[in-house]
Amino acid sequence: MTKDSPSARERIVAGAADMISRRGLNATSIRETAKHASAPLGSTYHYFPEGKQQLVTEAVRHTGEWTARSLRKELQAGPVAGLQAFLALWRKIVVDSDFRAGCPVLAVSIEEPAPGETSAVLTAAADVFATWEGLLADSLREHGAEPERAANLATLIVAAVEGTVAMCRAKRSAEPFDRTAEELRALILAAVGD
Amino acid sequence: MTKDSPSARERIVAGAADMISRRGLNATSIRETAKHASAPLGSTYHYFPEGKQQLVTEAVRHTGEWTARSLRKELQAGPVAGLQAFLALWRKIVVDSDFRAGCPVLAVSIEEPAPGETSAVLTAAADVFATWEGLLADSLREHGAEPERAANLATLIVAAVEGTVAMCRAKRSAEPFDRTAEELRALILAAVGD
DNA sequence: GGTAGACTATGACAATTGTTATAGAGCAGA
DNA sequence: TCTGCTCTATAACAATTGTCATAGTCTACC
């Protein structure tokens, strides 16, 4: 084993991220996340005393870090390779789940927070998006893209990938992935001066 | 008046679309849509005897047609103008709602349908996306874009806009809109041979 | 006036939700 | 063995959900 078997707490977080990516935030109940992780309901409130908000926030961050790790690694081979890997990662999640799973960060981004309250969940999602954009933008700049354009392109890439994931789920087809992949690839190649 | 005052049925559908765009599909209850439209709960099941699925499906189609109408009109001034209008339309919804509203079509696309069942809601969402893509692709082709590229670009645009809406909500900032707008504009200009 | 059909009002149903409380198990170290 | 701590088990709570049933009101047409 290269890794410890995950603790119950980690299983709950990862399971919650998966369930949110499939059913959305509000359709994901604490009872079911516990069952999904073979953990008792009581334990969930032991590990996450602030309740659902805390669990969901950690699930978002967990997905964000997991994806950022992959992105960081693949970007070492350049921005085009990084983009391809980023796309492939999400494509695999969508296709392997038979178009039932998507991105939990997107999922939590589209639910209104309670009035007045700037939900911690939404803040976590914004941080995740910013992290992904930062990684992409840095790589683009390192490979010759103009600084401001690099930021624009990074935002476009993240937005397009998130949107594509949702479109593929609705259409039950991976075709949108291939379309956006082609265009984004050409766009990056042109921006870094090939 | 240039228009009839909307019927109760229309008010319910439009209100449901708005609520879904804010809170997501599962957090939008039939009781609250009725209240929001000042219609009694009983009426909702009178107008939509198939229940929530029917109401939501109509809400998605309603948003799709409303947007397509605007898109069709603005595309008469060319694909760049159409893109700008498409972006401006969603930007206005997001900003005017203080980052609380988004796209209901996206919202319903990220909730898992019941096992085995290919939900009518998801099919409606896929149709809406396809319609928007078709309008954009046709316009691009008419203005000189290569046919296959036009389809790719149309998918990229819709995906990027949907993703950008979600990102703006998470960040509580309209900046992503401006970033993607700039890049998409340049991309289209290049594709139609300016 | 009267009758049919469209709409409303009201209440109930089983199920599920987030959360809290309380008591118990299991095991570490003194 | 006793103590303290982490974790589990179980039950309960008020609220909300989609849906259905039933009886009532209103309005248009004969």
GROMACS .gro file of C-alpha atoms (C1' of nucleotides) in nm:
model
  448
    1MET     CA    1   0.000   0.000   0.000
    2THR     CA    2   0.129   0.341  -0.081
    3LYS     CA    3  -0.136   0.499   0.134
    4ASP     CA    4  -0.318   0.447   0.458
    5SER     CA    5  -0.665   0.315   0.423
    6PRO     CA    6  -0.880   0.623   0.449
    7SER     CA    7  -1.024   0.718   0.782
    8ALA     CA    8  -1.395   0.726   0.835
    9ARG     CA    9  -1.379   1.102   0.826
   10GLU     CA   10  -1.205   1.102   0.489
   11ARG     CA   11  -1.452   0.852   0.353
   12ILE     CA   12  -1.740   1.073   0.455
   13VAL     CA   13  -1.591   1.380   0.290
   14ALA     CA   14  -1.505   1.202  -0.032
   15GLY     CA   15  -1.843   1.033  -0.041
   16ALA     CA   16  -2.021   1.360   0.016
   17ALA     CA   17  -1.832   1.517  -0.273
   18ASP     CA   18  -1.936   1.231  -0.496
   19MET     CA   19  -2.299   1.248  -0.395
   20ILE     CA   20  -2.314   1.624  -0.438
   21SER     CA   21  -2.164   1.590  -0.782
   22ARG     CA   22  -2.446   1.356  -0.874
   23ARG     CA   23  -2.756   1.482  -0.700
   24GLY     CA   24  -2.675   1.839  -0.615
   25LEU     CA   25  -2.634   2.004  -0.280
   26ASN     CA   26  -2.988   1.996  -0.146
   27ALA     CA   27  -3.062   1.642  -0.253
   28THR     CA   28  -2.760   1.518  -0.063
   29SER     CA   29  -2.863   1.442   0.292
   30ILE     CA   30  -2.635   1.386   0.583
   31ARG     CA   31  -2.804   1.057   0.656
   32GLU     CA   32  -2.724   0.925   0.312
   33THR     CA   33  -2.368   1.047   0.308
   34ALA     CA   34  -2.318   0.858   0.632
   35LYS     CA   35  -2.472   0.545   0.490
   36HIS     CA   36  -2.269   0.581   0.172
   37ALA     CA   37  -1.951   0.592   0.381
   38SER     CA   38  -2.066   0.309   0.608
   39ALA     CA   39  -2.044   0.548   0.898
   40PRO     CA   40  -2.311   0.604   1.157
   41LEU     CA   41  -2.508   0.926   1.150
   42GLY     CA   42  -2.388   1.013   1.497
   43SER     CA   43  -2.029   1.009   1.376
   44THR     CA   44  -2.100   1.264   1.110
   45TYR     CA   45  -2.197   1.519   1.370
   46HIS     CA   46  -1.901   1.417   1.576
   47TYR     CA   47  -1.658   1.486   1.293
   48PHE     CA   48  -1.845   1.787   1.160
   49PRO     CA   49  -1.995   1.962   1.459
   50GLU     CA   50  -2.099   2.261   1.249
   51GLY     CA   51  -2.327   2.034   1.054
   52LYS     CA   52  -2.392   2.014   0.686
   53GLN     CA   53  -2.228   2.341   0.598
   54GLN     CA   54  -1.898   2.221   0.734
   55LEU     CA   55  -1.919   1.885   0.565
   56VAL     CA   56  -2.006   2.038   0.230
   57THR     CA   57  -1.733   2.299   0.260
   58GLU     CA   58  -1.477   2.030   0.322
   59ALA     CA   59  -1.611   1.825   0.034
   60VAL     CA   60  -1.568   2.121  -0.200
   61ARG     CA   61  -1.216   2.184  -0.079
   62HIS     CA   62  -1.136   1.816  -0.108
   63THR     CA   63  -1.241   1.811  -0.471
   64GLY     CA   64  -1.055   2.133  -0.533
   65GLU     CA   65  -0.730   2.005  -0.394
   66TRP     CA   66  -0.756   1.669  -0.559
   67THR     CA   67  -0.806   1.834  -0.896
   68ALA     CA   68  -0.539   2.096  -0.835
   69ARG     CA   69  -0.286   1.825  -0.758
   70SER     CA   70  -0.352   1.656  -1.086
   71LEU     CA   71  -0.347   1.987  -1.270
   72ARG     CA   72  -0.019   2.094  -1.114
   73LYS     CA   73   0.145   1.770  -1.209
   74GLU     CA   74   0.028   1.766  -1.569
   75LEU     CA   75   0.106   2.133  -1.624
   76GLN     CA   76   0.473   2.049  -1.584
   77ALA     CA   77   0.453   1.921  -1.940
   78GLY     CA   78   0.319   2.256  -2.054
   79PRO     CA   79  -0.017   2.429  -2.071
   80VAL     CA   80  -0.152   2.224  -2.358
   81ALA     CA   81  -0.080   1.899  -2.180
   82GLY     CA   82  -0.228   2.042  -1.863
   83LEU     CA   83  -0.544   2.144  -2.041
   84GLN     CA   84  -0.582   1.802  -2.199
   85ALA     CA   85  -0.539   1.636  -1.863
   86PHE     CA   86  -0.785   1.873  -1.699
   87LEU     CA   87  -1.042   1.796  -1.965
   88ALA     CA   88  -0.970   1.424  -1.955
   89LEU     CA   89  -1.012   1.417  -1.580
   90TRP     CA   90  -1.364   1.554  -1.592
   91ARG     CA   91  -1.454   1.366  -1.901
   92LYS     CA   92  -1.365   1.043  -1.728
   93ILE     CA   93  -1.582   1.127  -1.428
   94VAL     CA   94  -1.878   1.205  -1.648
   95VAL     CA   95  -1.843   0.910  -1.881
   96ASP     CA   96  -1.750   0.650  -1.619
   97SER     CA   97  -2.057   0.745  -1.418
   98ASP     CA   98  -2.273   0.704  -1.727
   99PHE     CA   99  -2.336   1.080  -1.725
  100ARG     CA  100  -2.462   1.077  -1.370
  101ALA     CA  101  -2.175   1.255  -1.196
  102GLY     CA  102  -2.039   1.602  -1.254
  103CYS     CA  103  -1.847   1.863  -1.060
  104PRO     CA  104  -1.945   1.923  -0.699
  105VAL     CA  105  -1.790   2.268  -0.703
  106LEU     CA  106  -2.023   2.371  -0.980
  107ALA     CA  107  -2.312   2.209  -0.799
  108VAL     CA  108  -2.272   2.413  -0.483
  109SER     CA  109  -2.218   2.730  -0.683
  110ILE     CA  110  -2.573   2.742  -0.809
  111GLU     CA  111  -2.767   2.727  -0.486
  112GLU     CA  112  -2.866   3.053  -0.321
  113PRO     CA  113  -2.717   3.108   0.021
  114ALA     CA  114  -2.949   3.201   0.303
  115PRO     CA  115  -3.040   3.570   0.305
  116GLY     CA  116  -2.766   3.797   0.430
  117GLU     CA  117  -2.527   3.513   0.491
  118THR     CA  118  -2.227   3.477   0.265
  119SER     CA  119  -2.210   3.105   0.287
  120ALA     CA  120  -1.877   2.946   0.365
  121VAL     CA  121  -1.960   2.689   0.101
  122LEU     CA  122  -1.975   2.949  -0.172
  123THR     CA  123  -1.651   3.103  -0.057
  124ALA     CA  124  -1.483   2.765  -0.074
  125ALA     CA  125  -1.611   2.716  -0.427
  126ALA     CA  126  -1.480   3.056  -0.530
  127ASP     CA  127  -1.141   2.969  -0.384
  128VAL     CA  128  -1.131   2.645  -0.576
  129PHE     CA  129  -1.208   2.818  -0.902
  130ALA     CA  130  -0.944   3.081  -0.831
  131THR     CA  131  -0.687   2.813  -0.757
  132TRP     CA  132  -0.750   2.632  -1.082
  133GLU     CA  133  -0.738   2.957  -1.275
  134GLY     CA  134  -0.415   3.054  -1.104
  135LEU     CA  135  -0.244   2.732  -1.197
  136LEU     CA  136  -0.348   2.759  -1.558
  137ALA     CA  137  -0.261   3.126  -1.585
  138ASP     CA  138   0.083   3.078  -1.436
  139SER     CA  139   0.162   2.801  -1.678
  140LEU     CA  140   0.044   3.008  -1.973
  141ARG     CA  141   0.260   3.298  -1.867
  142GLU     CA  142   0.561   3.077  -1.819
  143HIS     CA  143   0.521   2.959  -2.174
  144GLY     CA  144   0.506   3.298  -2.331
  145ALA     CA  145   0.148   3.414  -2.306
  146GLU     CA  146   0.093   3.777  -2.237
  147PRO     CA  147   0.011   3.817  -1.865
  148GLU     CA  148  -0.333   3.964  -1.903
  149ARG     CA  149  -0.433   3.722  -2.174
  150ALA     CA  150  -0.317   3.437  -1.959
  151ALA     CA  151  -0.566   3.535  -1.692
  152ASN     CA  152  -0.844   3.568  -1.945
  153LEU     CA  153  -0.768   3.231  -2.097
  154ALA     CA  154  -0.750   3.061  -1.760
  155THR     CA  155  -1.095   3.187  -1.670
  156LEU     CA  156  -1.231   3.083  -2.005
  157ILE     CA  157  -1.089   2.735  -1.968
  158VAL     CA  158  -1.234   2.676  -1.623
  159ALA     CA  159  -1.572   2.816  -1.723
  160ALA     CA  160  -1.581   2.614  -2.042
  161VAL     CA  161  -1.487   2.291  -1.869
  162GLU     CA  162  -1.751   2.337  -1.600
  163GLY     CA  163  -2.014   2.422  -1.857
  164THR     CA  164  -1.915   2.132  -2.076
  165VAL     CA  165  -1.951   1.888  -1.791
  166ALA     CA  166  -2.308   2.002  -1.737
  167MET     CA  167  -2.390   1.995  -2.107
  168CYS     CA  168  -2.260   1.643  -2.144
  169ARG     CA  169  -2.478   1.529  -1.857
  170ALA     CA  170  -2.787   1.684  -2.009
  171LYS     CA  171  -2.717   1.542  -2.353
  172ARG     CA  172  -2.590   1.210  -2.223
  173SER     CA  173  -2.309   1.243  -2.471
  174ALA     CA  174  -1.940   1.323  -2.450
  175GLU     CA  175  -1.942   1.512  -2.776
  176PRO     CA  176  -1.935   1.858  -2.618
  177PHE     CA  177  -1.613   1.758  -2.449
  178ASP     CA  178  -1.444   1.683  -2.777
  179ARG     CA  179  -1.569   2.006  -2.930
  180THR     CA  180  -1.450   2.233  -2.655
  181ALA     CA  181  -1.126   2.040  -2.620
  182GLU     CA  182  -1.038   2.103  -2.980
  183GLU     CA  183  -1.110   2.472  -2.966
  184LEU     CA  184  -0.937   2.534  -2.636
  185ARG     CA  185  -0.631   2.347  -2.752
  186ALA     CA  186  -0.598   2.558  -3.064
  187LEU     CA  187  -0.656   2.870  -2.862
  188ILE     CA  188  -0.378   2.793  -2.617
  189LEU     CA  189  -0.138   2.698  -2.890
  190ALA     CA  190  -0.195   3.032  -3.054
  191ALA     CA  191  -0.161   3.225  -2.731
  192VAL     CA  192   0.172   3.079  -2.626
  193GLY     CA  193   0.310   3.148  -2.970
  194ASP     CA  194   0.336   2.774  -3.036
  195MET     CA  195  -5.014   4.742  -2.336
  196THR     CA  196  -4.832   4.550  -2.600
  197LYS     CA  197  -4.905   4.224  -2.427
  198ASP     CA  198  -5.176   4.050  -2.231
  199SER     CA  199  -5.117   4.039  -1.862
  200PRO     CA  200  -4.979   3.693  -1.805
  201SER     CA  201  -5.212   3.414  -1.707
  202ALA     CA  202  -5.174   3.242  -1.374
  203ARG     CA  203  -5.027   2.945  -1.552
  204GLU     CA  204  -4.762   3.158  -1.720
  205ARG     CA  205  -4.680   3.329  -1.395
  206ILE     CA  206  -4.625   2.995  -1.228
  207VAL     CA  207  -4.394   2.874  -1.502
  208ALA     CA  208  -4.190   3.193  -1.513
  209GLY     CA  209  -4.172   3.207  -1.137
  210ALA     CA  210  -4.058   2.847  -1.118
  211ALA     CA  211  -3.782   2.918  -1.368
  212ASP     CA  212  -3.666   3.209  -1.159
  213MET     CA  213  -3.671   3.014  -0.836
  214ILE     CA  214  -3.486   2.720  -0.989
  215SER     CA  215  -3.223   2.956  -1.122
  216ARG     CA  216  -3.165   3.081  -0.768
  217ARG     CA  217  -3.205   2.783  -0.539
  218GLY     CA  218  -3.163   2.486  -0.765
  219LEU     CA  219  -3.411   2.219  -0.861
  220ASN     CA  220  -3.455   2.034  -0.534
  221ALA     CA  221  -3.477   2.342  -0.317
  222THR     CA  222  -3.762   2.474  -0.528
  223SER     CA  223  -4.087   2.341  -0.387
  224ILE     CA  224  -4.421   2.344  -0.557
  225ARG     CA  225  -4.573   2.518  -0.259
  226GLU     CA  226  -4.332   2.806  -0.286
  227THR     CA  227  -4.361   2.843  -0.659
  228ALA     CA  228  -4.735   2.873  -0.608
  229LYS     CA  229  -4.692   3.133  -0.338
  230HIS     CA  230  -4.437   3.319  -0.549
  231ALA     CA  231  -4.691   3.341  -0.831
  232SER     CA  232  -4.975   3.430  -0.595
  233ALA     CA  233  -5.151   3.116  -0.709
  234PRO     CA  234  -5.302   2.853  -0.483
  235LEU     CA  235  -5.131   2.519  -0.447
  236GLY     CA  236  -5.437   2.345  -0.580
  237SER     CA  237  -5.409   2.535  -0.905
  238THR     CA  238  -5.059   2.413  -0.964
  239TYR     CA  239  -5.176   2.056  -0.978
  240HIS     CA  240  -5.466   2.164  -1.192
  241TYR     CA  241  -5.237   2.322  -1.452
  242PHE     CA  242  -4.963   2.063  -1.421
  243PRO     CA  243  -5.133   1.731  -1.350
  244GLU     CA  244  -4.808   1.542  -1.394
  245GLY     CA  245  -4.667   1.725  -1.099
  246LYS     CA  246  -4.331   1.879  -1.043
  247GLN     CA  247  -4.164   1.712  -1.336
  248GLN     CA  248  -4.405   1.875  -1.576
  249LEU     CA  249  -4.376   2.216  -1.418
  250VAL     CA  250  -3.998   2.205  -1.420
  251THR     CA  251  -3.987   2.083  -1.776
  252GLU     CA  252  -4.201   2.372  -1.887
  253ALA     CA  253  -3.992   2.614  -1.689
  254VAL     CA  254  -3.679   2.492  -1.865
  255ARG     CA  255  -3.841   2.521  -2.204
  256HIS     CA  256  -3.972   2.864  -2.116
  257THR     CA  257  -3.625   2.989  -2.034
  258GLY     CA  258  -3.488   2.824  -2.345
  259GLU     CA  259  -3.736   2.991  -2.575
  260TRP     CA  260  -3.709   3.326  -2.409
  261THR     CA  261  -3.334   3.323  -2.450
  262ALA     CA  262  -3.348   3.185  -2.802
  263ARG     CA  263  -3.577   3.467  -2.907
  264SER     CA  264  -3.331   3.724  -2.786
  265LEU     CA  265  -3.042   3.538  -2.941
  266ARG     CA  266  -3.214   3.506  -3.277
  267LYS     CA  267  -3.288   3.873  -3.286
  268GLU     CA  268  -2.941   3.991  -3.194
  269LEU     CA  269  -2.770   3.748  -3.426
  270GLN     CA  270  -2.919   3.937  -3.716
  271ALA     CA  271  -2.645   4.191  -3.655
  272GLY     CA  272  -2.384   3.918  -3.689
  273PRO     CA  273  -2.228   3.656  -3.464
  274VAL     CA  274  -2.018   3.896  -3.264
  275ALA     CA  275  -2.317   4.110  -3.178
  276GLY     CA  276  -2.514   3.797  -3.097
  277LEU     CA  277  -2.244   3.674  -2.864
  278GLN     CA  278  -2.225   4.008  -2.687
  279ALA     CA  279  -2.600   4.010  -2.638
  280PHE     CA  280  -2.599   3.651  -2.516
  281LEU     CA  281  -2.333   3.734  -2.262
  282ALA     CA  282  -2.500   4.060  -2.163
  283LEU     CA  283  -2.830   3.885  -2.106
  284TRP     CA  284  -2.687   3.644  -1.853
  285ARG     CA  285  -2.461   3.901  -1.702
  286LYS     CA  286  -2.759   4.119  -1.632
  287ILE     CA  287  -2.948   3.838  -1.465
  288VAL     CA  288  -2.654   3.757  -1.242
  289VAL     CA  289  -2.565   4.114  -1.152
  290ASP     CA  290  -2.920   4.245  -1.113
  291SER     CA  291  -2.996   3.964  -0.871
  292ASP     CA  292  -2.685   4.050  -0.671
  293PHE     CA  293  -2.530   3.719  -0.779
  294ARG     CA  294  -2.822   3.518  -0.652
  295ALA     CA  295  -2.975   3.407  -0.980
  296GLY     CA  296  -2.822   3.199  -1.256
  297CYS     CA  297  -2.940   2.975  -1.536
  298PRO     CA  298  -3.220   2.729  -1.460
  299VAL     CA  299  -3.120   2.510  -1.752
  300LEU     CA  300  -2.781   2.460  -1.597
  301ALA     CA  301  -2.940   2.402  -1.260
  302VAL     CA  302  -3.155   2.112  -1.373
  303SER     CA  303  -2.867   1.962  -1.569
  304ILE     CA  304  -2.670   1.874  -1.260
  305GLU     CA  305  -2.922   1.669  -1.067
  306GLU     CA  306  -2.923   1.297  -1.115
  307PRO     CA  307  -3.242   1.156  -1.260
  308ALA     CA  308  -3.407   0.868  -1.082
  309PRO     CA  309  -3.248   0.532  -1.164
  310GLY     CA  310  -3.335   0.396  -1.505
  311GLU     CA  311  -3.550   0.691  -1.591
  312THR     CA  312  -3.428   0.935  -1.854
  313SER     CA  313  -3.594   1.232  -1.704
  314ALA     CA  314  -3.802   1.456  -1.928
  315VAL     CA  315  -3.643   1.749  -1.751
  316LEU     CA  316  -3.296   1.652  -1.862
  317THR     CA  317  -3.414   1.600  -2.216
  318ALA     CA  318  -3.565   1.946  -2.220
  319ALA     CA  319  -3.238   2.092  -2.096
  320ALA     CA  320  -3.046   1.910  -2.368
  321ASP     CA  321  -3.286   2.046  -2.627
  322VAL     CA  322  -3.238   2.399  -2.503
  323PHE     CA  323  -2.862   2.372  -2.521
  324ALA     CA  324  -2.887   2.227  -2.870
  325THR     CA  325  -3.112   2.510  -2.980
  326TRP     CA  326  -2.875   2.777  -2.857
  327GLU     CA  327  -2.581   2.601  -3.018
  328GLY     CA  328  -2.769   2.570  -3.344
  329LEU     CA  329  -2.848   2.939  -3.360
  330LEU     CA  330  -2.490   3.036  -3.292
  331ALA     CA  331  -2.344   2.782  -3.531
  332ASP     CA  332  -2.574   2.887  -3.814
  333SER     CA  333  -2.478   3.248  -3.772
  334LEU     CA  334  -2.111   3.166  -3.767
  335ARG     CA  335  -2.143   2.964  -4.085
  336GLU     CA  336  -2.337   3.237  -4.255
  337HIS     CA  337  -2.055   3.474  -4.183
  338GLY     CA  338  -1.783   3.260  -4.324
  339ALA     CA  339  -1.681   3.021  -4.052
  340GLU     CA  340  -1.591   2.673  -4.158
  341PRO     CA  341  -1.892   2.447  -4.087
  342GLU     CA  342  -1.726   2.212  -3.845
  343ARG     CA  343  -1.552   2.490  -3.661
  344ALA     CA  344  -1.878   2.673  -3.631
  345ALA     CA  345  -2.026   2.381  -3.442
  346ASN     CA  346  -1.722   2.359  -3.216
  347LEU     CA  347  -1.732   2.729  -3.141
  348ALA     CA  348  -2.103   2.726  -3.071
  349THR     CA  349  -2.057   2.451  -2.813
  350LEU     CA  350  -1.765   2.632  -2.658
  351ILE     CA  351  -1.964   2.953  -2.631
  352VAL     CA  352  -2.263   2.794  -2.462
  353ALA     CA  353  -2.045   2.597  -2.225
  354ALA     CA  354  -1.833   2.897  -2.139
  355VAL     CA  355  -2.132   3.118  -2.075
  356GLU     CA  356  -2.296   2.863  -1.849
  357GLY     CA  357  -1.974   2.807  -1.661
  358THR     CA  358  -1.910   3.177  -1.632
  359VAL     CA  359  -2.252   3.236  -1.479
  360ALA     CA  360  -2.176   2.983  -1.209
  361MET     CA  361  -1.829   3.120  -1.146
  362CYS     CA  362  -1.959   3.473  -1.109
  363ARG     CA  363  -2.211   3.357  -0.853
  364ALA     CA  364  -1.945   3.178  -0.650
  365LYS     CA  365  -1.707   3.473  -0.663
  366ARG     CA  366  -1.977   3.735  -0.626
  367SER     CA  367  -1.806   3.924  -0.901
  368ALA     CA  368  -1.877   3.990  -1.266
  369GLU     CA  369  -1.513   3.978  -1.359
  370PRO     CA  370  -1.524   3.629  -1.512
  371PHE     CA  371  -1.786   3.760  -1.750
  372ASP     CA  372  -1.558   4.029  -1.881
  373ARG     CA  373  -1.269   3.788  -1.917
  374THR     CA  374  -1.456   3.526  -2.115
  375ALA     CA  375  -1.635   3.790  -2.319
  376GLU     CA  376  -1.308   3.932  -2.438
  377GLU     CA  377  -1.162   3.598  -2.536
  378LEU     CA  378  -1.474   3.468  -2.705
  379ARG     CA  379  -1.511   3.788  -2.902
  380ALA     CA  380  -1.158   3.766  -3.036
  381LEU     CA  381  -1.208   3.401  -3.113
  382ILE     CA  382  -1.518   3.462  -3.321
  383LEU     CA  383  -1.364   3.751  -3.504
  384ALA     CA  384  -1.076   3.530  -3.606
  385ALA     CA  385  -1.302   3.244  -3.707
  386VAL     CA  386  -1.526   3.444  -3.939
  387GLY     CA  387  -1.223   3.594  -4.105
  388ASP     CA  388  -1.308   3.936  -3.967
  389DG     C1'  389  -8.239   2.979  -1.417
  390DG     C1'  390  -7.955   2.608  -1.456
  391DT     C1'  391  -7.586   2.315  -1.574
  392DA     C1'  392  -7.101   2.204  -1.703
  393DG     C1'  393  -6.647   2.292  -1.665
  394DA     C1'  394  -6.259   2.557  -1.503
  395DC     C1'  395  -6.042   2.691  -1.101
  396DT     C1'  396  -5.983   2.730  -0.575
  397DA     C1'  397  -5.967   2.609  -0.091
  398DT     C1'  398  -5.839   2.302   0.258
  399DG     C1'  399  -5.667   1.932   0.468
  400DA     C1'  400  -5.440   1.517   0.495
  401DC     C1'  401  -5.067   1.134   0.390
  402DA     C1'  402  -4.617   0.928   0.442
  403DA     C1'  403  -4.155   1.035   0.381
  404DT     C1'  404  -3.747   1.287   0.451
  405DT     C1'  405  -3.488   1.674   0.611
  406DG     C1'  406  -3.112   1.902   0.958
  407DT     C1'  407  -3.025   1.894   1.407
  408DT     C1'  408  -2.993   1.783   1.902
  409DA     C1'  409  -2.984   1.500   2.315
  410DT     C1'  410  -2.864   1.116   2.576
  411DA     C1'  411  -2.670   0.708   2.680
  412DG     C1'  412  -2.358   0.355   2.573
  413DA     C1'  413  -1.922   0.111   2.384
  414DG     C1'  414  -1.428   0.073   2.315
  415DC     C1'  415  -0.989   0.169   2.428
  416DA     C1'  416  -0.589   0.456   2.573
  417DG     C1'  417  -0.293   0.571   2.972
  418DA     C1'  418  -0.224   0.622   3.495
  419DT     C1'  419  -0.895  -0.078   3.808
  420DC     C1'  420  -1.023   0.363   3.731
  421DT     C1'  421  -1.040   0.771   3.427
  422DG     C1'  422  -1.088   1.020   3.024
  423DC     C1'  423  -1.164   1.046   2.551
  424DT     C1'  424  -1.310   0.912   2.097
  425DC     C1'  425  -1.666   0.728   1.868
  426DT     C1'  426  -2.133   0.492   1.824
  427DA     C1'  427  -2.622   0.392   1.883
  428DT     C1'  428  -3.085   0.538   1.909
  429DA     C1'  429  -3.449   0.821   1.953
  430DA     C1'  430  -3.678   1.228   1.908
  431DC     C1'  431  -3.799   1.723   1.729
  432DA     C1'  432  -4.022   2.040   1.419
  433DA     C1'  433  -4.032   2.153   0.953
  434DT     C1'  434  -4.087   2.066   0.481
  435DT     C1'  435  -4.148   1.781   0.089
  436DG     C1'  436  -4.454   1.581  -0.334
  437DT     C1'  437  -4.884   1.424  -0.396
  438DC     C1'  438  -5.370   1.324  -0.358
  439DA     C1'  439  -5.868   1.378  -0.238
  440DT     C1'  440  -6.266   1.628  -0.163
  441DA     C1'  441  -6.558   1.987  -0.148
  442DG     C1'  442  -6.635   2.444  -0.276
  443DT     C1'  443  -6.668   2.871  -0.586
  444DC     C1'  444  -6.688   3.105  -0.998
  445DT     C1'  445  -6.800   3.190  -1.480
  446DA     C1'  446  -6.963   3.101  -1.947
  447DC     C1'  447  -7.301   2.914  -2.222
  448DC     C1'  448  -7.777   2.700  -2.312
   0.00000   0.00000   0.00000
